[in-house]
Coordinates of C-alpha atoms in Angstrom, one line a residue:
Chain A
X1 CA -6.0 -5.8 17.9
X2 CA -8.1 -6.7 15.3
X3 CA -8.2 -4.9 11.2
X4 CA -10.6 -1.9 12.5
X5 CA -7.7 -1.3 15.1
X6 CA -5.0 -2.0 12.8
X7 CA -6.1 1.1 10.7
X8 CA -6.6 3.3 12.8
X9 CA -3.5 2.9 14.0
X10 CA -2.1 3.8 10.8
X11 CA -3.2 7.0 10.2
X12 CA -2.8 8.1 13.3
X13 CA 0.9 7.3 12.8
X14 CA 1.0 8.3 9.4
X15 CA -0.3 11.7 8.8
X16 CA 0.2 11.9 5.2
X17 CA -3.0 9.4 4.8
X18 CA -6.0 11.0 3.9
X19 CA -7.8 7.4 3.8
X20 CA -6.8 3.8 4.1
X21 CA -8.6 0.3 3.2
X22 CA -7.6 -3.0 4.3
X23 CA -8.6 -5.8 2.0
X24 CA -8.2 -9.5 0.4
X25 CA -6.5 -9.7 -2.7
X26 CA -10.1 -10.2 -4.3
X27 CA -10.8 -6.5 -3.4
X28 CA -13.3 -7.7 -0.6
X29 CA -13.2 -4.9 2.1
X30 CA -11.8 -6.1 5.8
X31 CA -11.5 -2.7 6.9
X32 CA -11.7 0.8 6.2
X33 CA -11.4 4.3 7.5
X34 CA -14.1 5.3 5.0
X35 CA -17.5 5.8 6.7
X36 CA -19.8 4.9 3.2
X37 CA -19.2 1.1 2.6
X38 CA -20.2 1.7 -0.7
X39 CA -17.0 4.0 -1.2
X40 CA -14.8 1.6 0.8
X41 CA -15.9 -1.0 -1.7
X42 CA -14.9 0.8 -4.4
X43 CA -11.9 2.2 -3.4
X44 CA -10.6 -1.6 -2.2
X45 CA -11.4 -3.0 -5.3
X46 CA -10.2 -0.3 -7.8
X47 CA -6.8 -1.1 -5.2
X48 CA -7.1 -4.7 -6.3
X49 CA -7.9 -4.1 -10.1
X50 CA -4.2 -1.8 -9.7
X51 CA -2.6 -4.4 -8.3
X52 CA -3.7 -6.8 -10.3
X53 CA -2.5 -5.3 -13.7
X54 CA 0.7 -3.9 -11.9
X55 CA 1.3 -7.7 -11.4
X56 CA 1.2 -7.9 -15.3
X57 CA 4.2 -5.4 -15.6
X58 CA 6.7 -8.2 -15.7
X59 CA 6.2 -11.5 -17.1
X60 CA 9.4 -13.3 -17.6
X61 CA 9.6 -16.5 -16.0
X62 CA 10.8 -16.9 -13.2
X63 CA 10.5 -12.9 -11.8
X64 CA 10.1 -12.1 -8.5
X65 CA 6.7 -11.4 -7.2
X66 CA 5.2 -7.4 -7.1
X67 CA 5.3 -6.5 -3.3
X68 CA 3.9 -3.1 -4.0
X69 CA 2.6 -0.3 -5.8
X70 CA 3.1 4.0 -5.7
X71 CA 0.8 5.6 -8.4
X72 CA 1.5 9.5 -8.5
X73 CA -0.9 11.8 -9.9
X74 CA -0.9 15.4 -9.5
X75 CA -3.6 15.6 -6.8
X76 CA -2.6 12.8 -4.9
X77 CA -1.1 9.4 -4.6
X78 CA -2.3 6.1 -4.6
X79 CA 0.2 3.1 -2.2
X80 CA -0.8 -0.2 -2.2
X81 CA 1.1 -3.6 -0.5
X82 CA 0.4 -6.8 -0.2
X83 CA 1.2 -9.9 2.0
X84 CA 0.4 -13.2 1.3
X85 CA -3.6 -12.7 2.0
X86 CA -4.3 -9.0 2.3
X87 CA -3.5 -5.7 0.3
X88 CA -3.8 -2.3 1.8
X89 CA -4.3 0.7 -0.3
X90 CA -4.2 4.5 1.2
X91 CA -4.3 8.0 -1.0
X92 CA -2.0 11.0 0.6
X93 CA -1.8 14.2 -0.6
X94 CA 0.5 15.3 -3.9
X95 CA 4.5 14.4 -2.8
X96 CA 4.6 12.2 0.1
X97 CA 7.3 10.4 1.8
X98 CA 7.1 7.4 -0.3
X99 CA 9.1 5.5 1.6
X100 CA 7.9 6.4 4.9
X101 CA 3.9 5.6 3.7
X102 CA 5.4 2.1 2.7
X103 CA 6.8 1.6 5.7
X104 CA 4.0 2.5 7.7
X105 CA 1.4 0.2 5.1
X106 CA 3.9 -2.8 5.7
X107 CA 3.6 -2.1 9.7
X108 CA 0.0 -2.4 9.4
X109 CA -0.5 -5.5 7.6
X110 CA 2.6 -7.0 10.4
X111 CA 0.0 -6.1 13.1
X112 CA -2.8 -7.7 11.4
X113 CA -0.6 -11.0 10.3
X114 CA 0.2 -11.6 13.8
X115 CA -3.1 -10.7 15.5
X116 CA -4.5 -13.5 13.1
X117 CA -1.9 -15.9 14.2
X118 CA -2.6 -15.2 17.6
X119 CA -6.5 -15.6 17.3
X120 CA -5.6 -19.3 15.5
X121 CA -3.3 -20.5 17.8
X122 CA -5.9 -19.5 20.7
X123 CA -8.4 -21.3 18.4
X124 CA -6.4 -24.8 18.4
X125 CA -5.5 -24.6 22.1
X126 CA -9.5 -24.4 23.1
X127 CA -10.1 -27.2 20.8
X128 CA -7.5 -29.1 22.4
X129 CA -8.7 -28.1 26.1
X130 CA -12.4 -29.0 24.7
X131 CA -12.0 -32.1 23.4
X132 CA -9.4 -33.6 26.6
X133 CA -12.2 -32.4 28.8
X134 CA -14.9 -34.1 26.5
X135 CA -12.8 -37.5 26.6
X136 CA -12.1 -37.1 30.8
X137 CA -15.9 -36.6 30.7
X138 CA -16.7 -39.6 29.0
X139 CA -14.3 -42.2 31.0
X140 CA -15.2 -41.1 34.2
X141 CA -19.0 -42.0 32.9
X142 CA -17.9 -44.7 31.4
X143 CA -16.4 -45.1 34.5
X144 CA -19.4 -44.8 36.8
X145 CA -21.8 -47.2 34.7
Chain B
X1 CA 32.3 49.1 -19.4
X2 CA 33.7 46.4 -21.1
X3 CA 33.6 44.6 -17.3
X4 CA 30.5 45.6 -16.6
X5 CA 28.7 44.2 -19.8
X6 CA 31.0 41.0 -19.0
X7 CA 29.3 40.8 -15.0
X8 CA 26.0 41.9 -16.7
X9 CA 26.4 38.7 -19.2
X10 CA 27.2 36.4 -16.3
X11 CA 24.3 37.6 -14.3
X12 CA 22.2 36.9 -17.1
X13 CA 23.5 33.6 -17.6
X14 CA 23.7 32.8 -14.1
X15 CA 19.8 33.7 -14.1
X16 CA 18.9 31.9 -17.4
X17 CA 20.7 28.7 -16.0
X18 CA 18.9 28.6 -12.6
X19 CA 15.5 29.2 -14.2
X20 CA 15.8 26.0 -16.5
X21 CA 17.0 23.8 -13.4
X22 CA 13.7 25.3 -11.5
X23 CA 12.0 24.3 -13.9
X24 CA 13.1 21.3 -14.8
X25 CA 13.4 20.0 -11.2
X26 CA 9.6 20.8 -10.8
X27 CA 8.7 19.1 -13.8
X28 CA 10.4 16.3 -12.5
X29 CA 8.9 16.2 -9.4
X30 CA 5.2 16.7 -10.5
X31 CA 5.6 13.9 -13.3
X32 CA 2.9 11.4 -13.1
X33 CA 3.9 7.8 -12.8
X34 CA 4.0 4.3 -11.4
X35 CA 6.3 2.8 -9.6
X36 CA 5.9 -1.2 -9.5
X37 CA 8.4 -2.8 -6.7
X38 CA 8.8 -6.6 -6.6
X39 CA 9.7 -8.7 -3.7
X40 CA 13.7 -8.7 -4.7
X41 CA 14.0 -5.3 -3.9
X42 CA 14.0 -4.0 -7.6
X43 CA 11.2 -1.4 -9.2
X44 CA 9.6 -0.4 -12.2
X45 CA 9.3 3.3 -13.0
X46 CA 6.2 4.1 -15.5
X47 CA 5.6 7.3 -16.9
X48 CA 2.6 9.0 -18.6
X49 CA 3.4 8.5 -22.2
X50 CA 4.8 4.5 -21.5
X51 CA 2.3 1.6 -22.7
X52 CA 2.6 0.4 -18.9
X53 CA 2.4 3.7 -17.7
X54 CA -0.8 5.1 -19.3
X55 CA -2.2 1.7 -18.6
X56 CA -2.2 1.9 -15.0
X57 CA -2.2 5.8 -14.3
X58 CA -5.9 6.0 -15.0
X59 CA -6.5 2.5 -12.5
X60 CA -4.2 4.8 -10.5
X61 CA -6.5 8.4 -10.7
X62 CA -9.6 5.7 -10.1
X63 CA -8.0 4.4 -6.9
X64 CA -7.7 8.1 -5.8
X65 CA -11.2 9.4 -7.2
X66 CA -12.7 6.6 -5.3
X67 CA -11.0 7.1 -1.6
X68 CA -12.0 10.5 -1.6
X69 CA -15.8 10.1 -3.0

């Protein structure tokens, strides 16, 4: 499953979301369910700008890190999470089940976590089959010469 | 009579006191605000009207304006 998947999966599960972006924390878009890329730019990085100064919120040394973000307006609401590399912002409709779209955002970027630990440990097993078939390759030349 | 102006009054009251609750319960509920959660579990609660609050409520309204175009 790669981001693309990831999202969709999401709002299928999660009907409250109108729209969803998945992200890095710079606001660079991975994924989106947005059609215009110019909109999904925007909307990941004015996720990222929210995050960013939600982070700012407390400052006392030693305070735990922000995890999340709900910003309710009266036409809608804005969620936004993060994990160590990505964020993942979606808008609902006025009065959703916060918890609920939380749970669902943090599901999402679970998926995506583990499909990219997957792909790297797939990644280091074919450069460990490559090069033991390089080095067989070379003795038995080696061999024959 | 006298009872009946006395069930009249409690009617009136009973009215007067469910009306502010309404009201105050949707007021509640439509409040704009932010809620900041950290990874410990605990969260912030910003209002319209805070320093915090009407700092990121407009980063909020942009996120919003921008998903749906």
């Amino acid at each position: 499953m790669d981001a693309a998947q990831a999202l969709a999966d999401l709002t299928e599960i999660s009907t409250q979301i109108e729209a969803a972006v998945l992200a890095g924390h710079d606001g660079s878009v991975v994924a989106s369910t947005l059609v215009d890329d110019a909109a999904a730019k925007s909307f990941a990085e004015a996720a990222a700008e929210l995050l960013a100064e939600a982070d700012g919120v407390r400052t006392e040394p030693g305070s735990e890190p922000l995890v999340q973000v709900e910003g309710a307006a009266l036409d809608g609401s804005v969620f936004v999470a993060k994990d160590d590399r990505h964020l993942v912002a979606a808008v609902t409709k006025p009065r959703p089940t916060v918890g609920l779209v939380f749970y669902d955002l943090k599901t999402c970027l679970r998926m995506l976590e583990r499909e990219e630990e997957a792909k790297a440990e797939n990644a280091t097993k074919t450069a460990t089959r490559r090069r033991t078939t390089k080095k067989k390759t070379e003795e038995a030349e080696s061999e024959s010469s | 009579m006298k009872a009946r102006s006395a069930v009249g009054l409690l009617a009136a009251g009973a009215a007067l006191a469910g009306a502010i609750v309404f009201v105050r319960t949707k007021s509640s509920i439509e409040r704009e605000h932010v809620d900041v959660y950290f990874a410990d579990g605990s969260m912030v609660s910003l209002e319209a009207g805070s320093a915090d609050g009407d700092r990121l409520l407009p980063l909020a309204r942009r996120v919003l304006a921008a998903a749906r175009g």
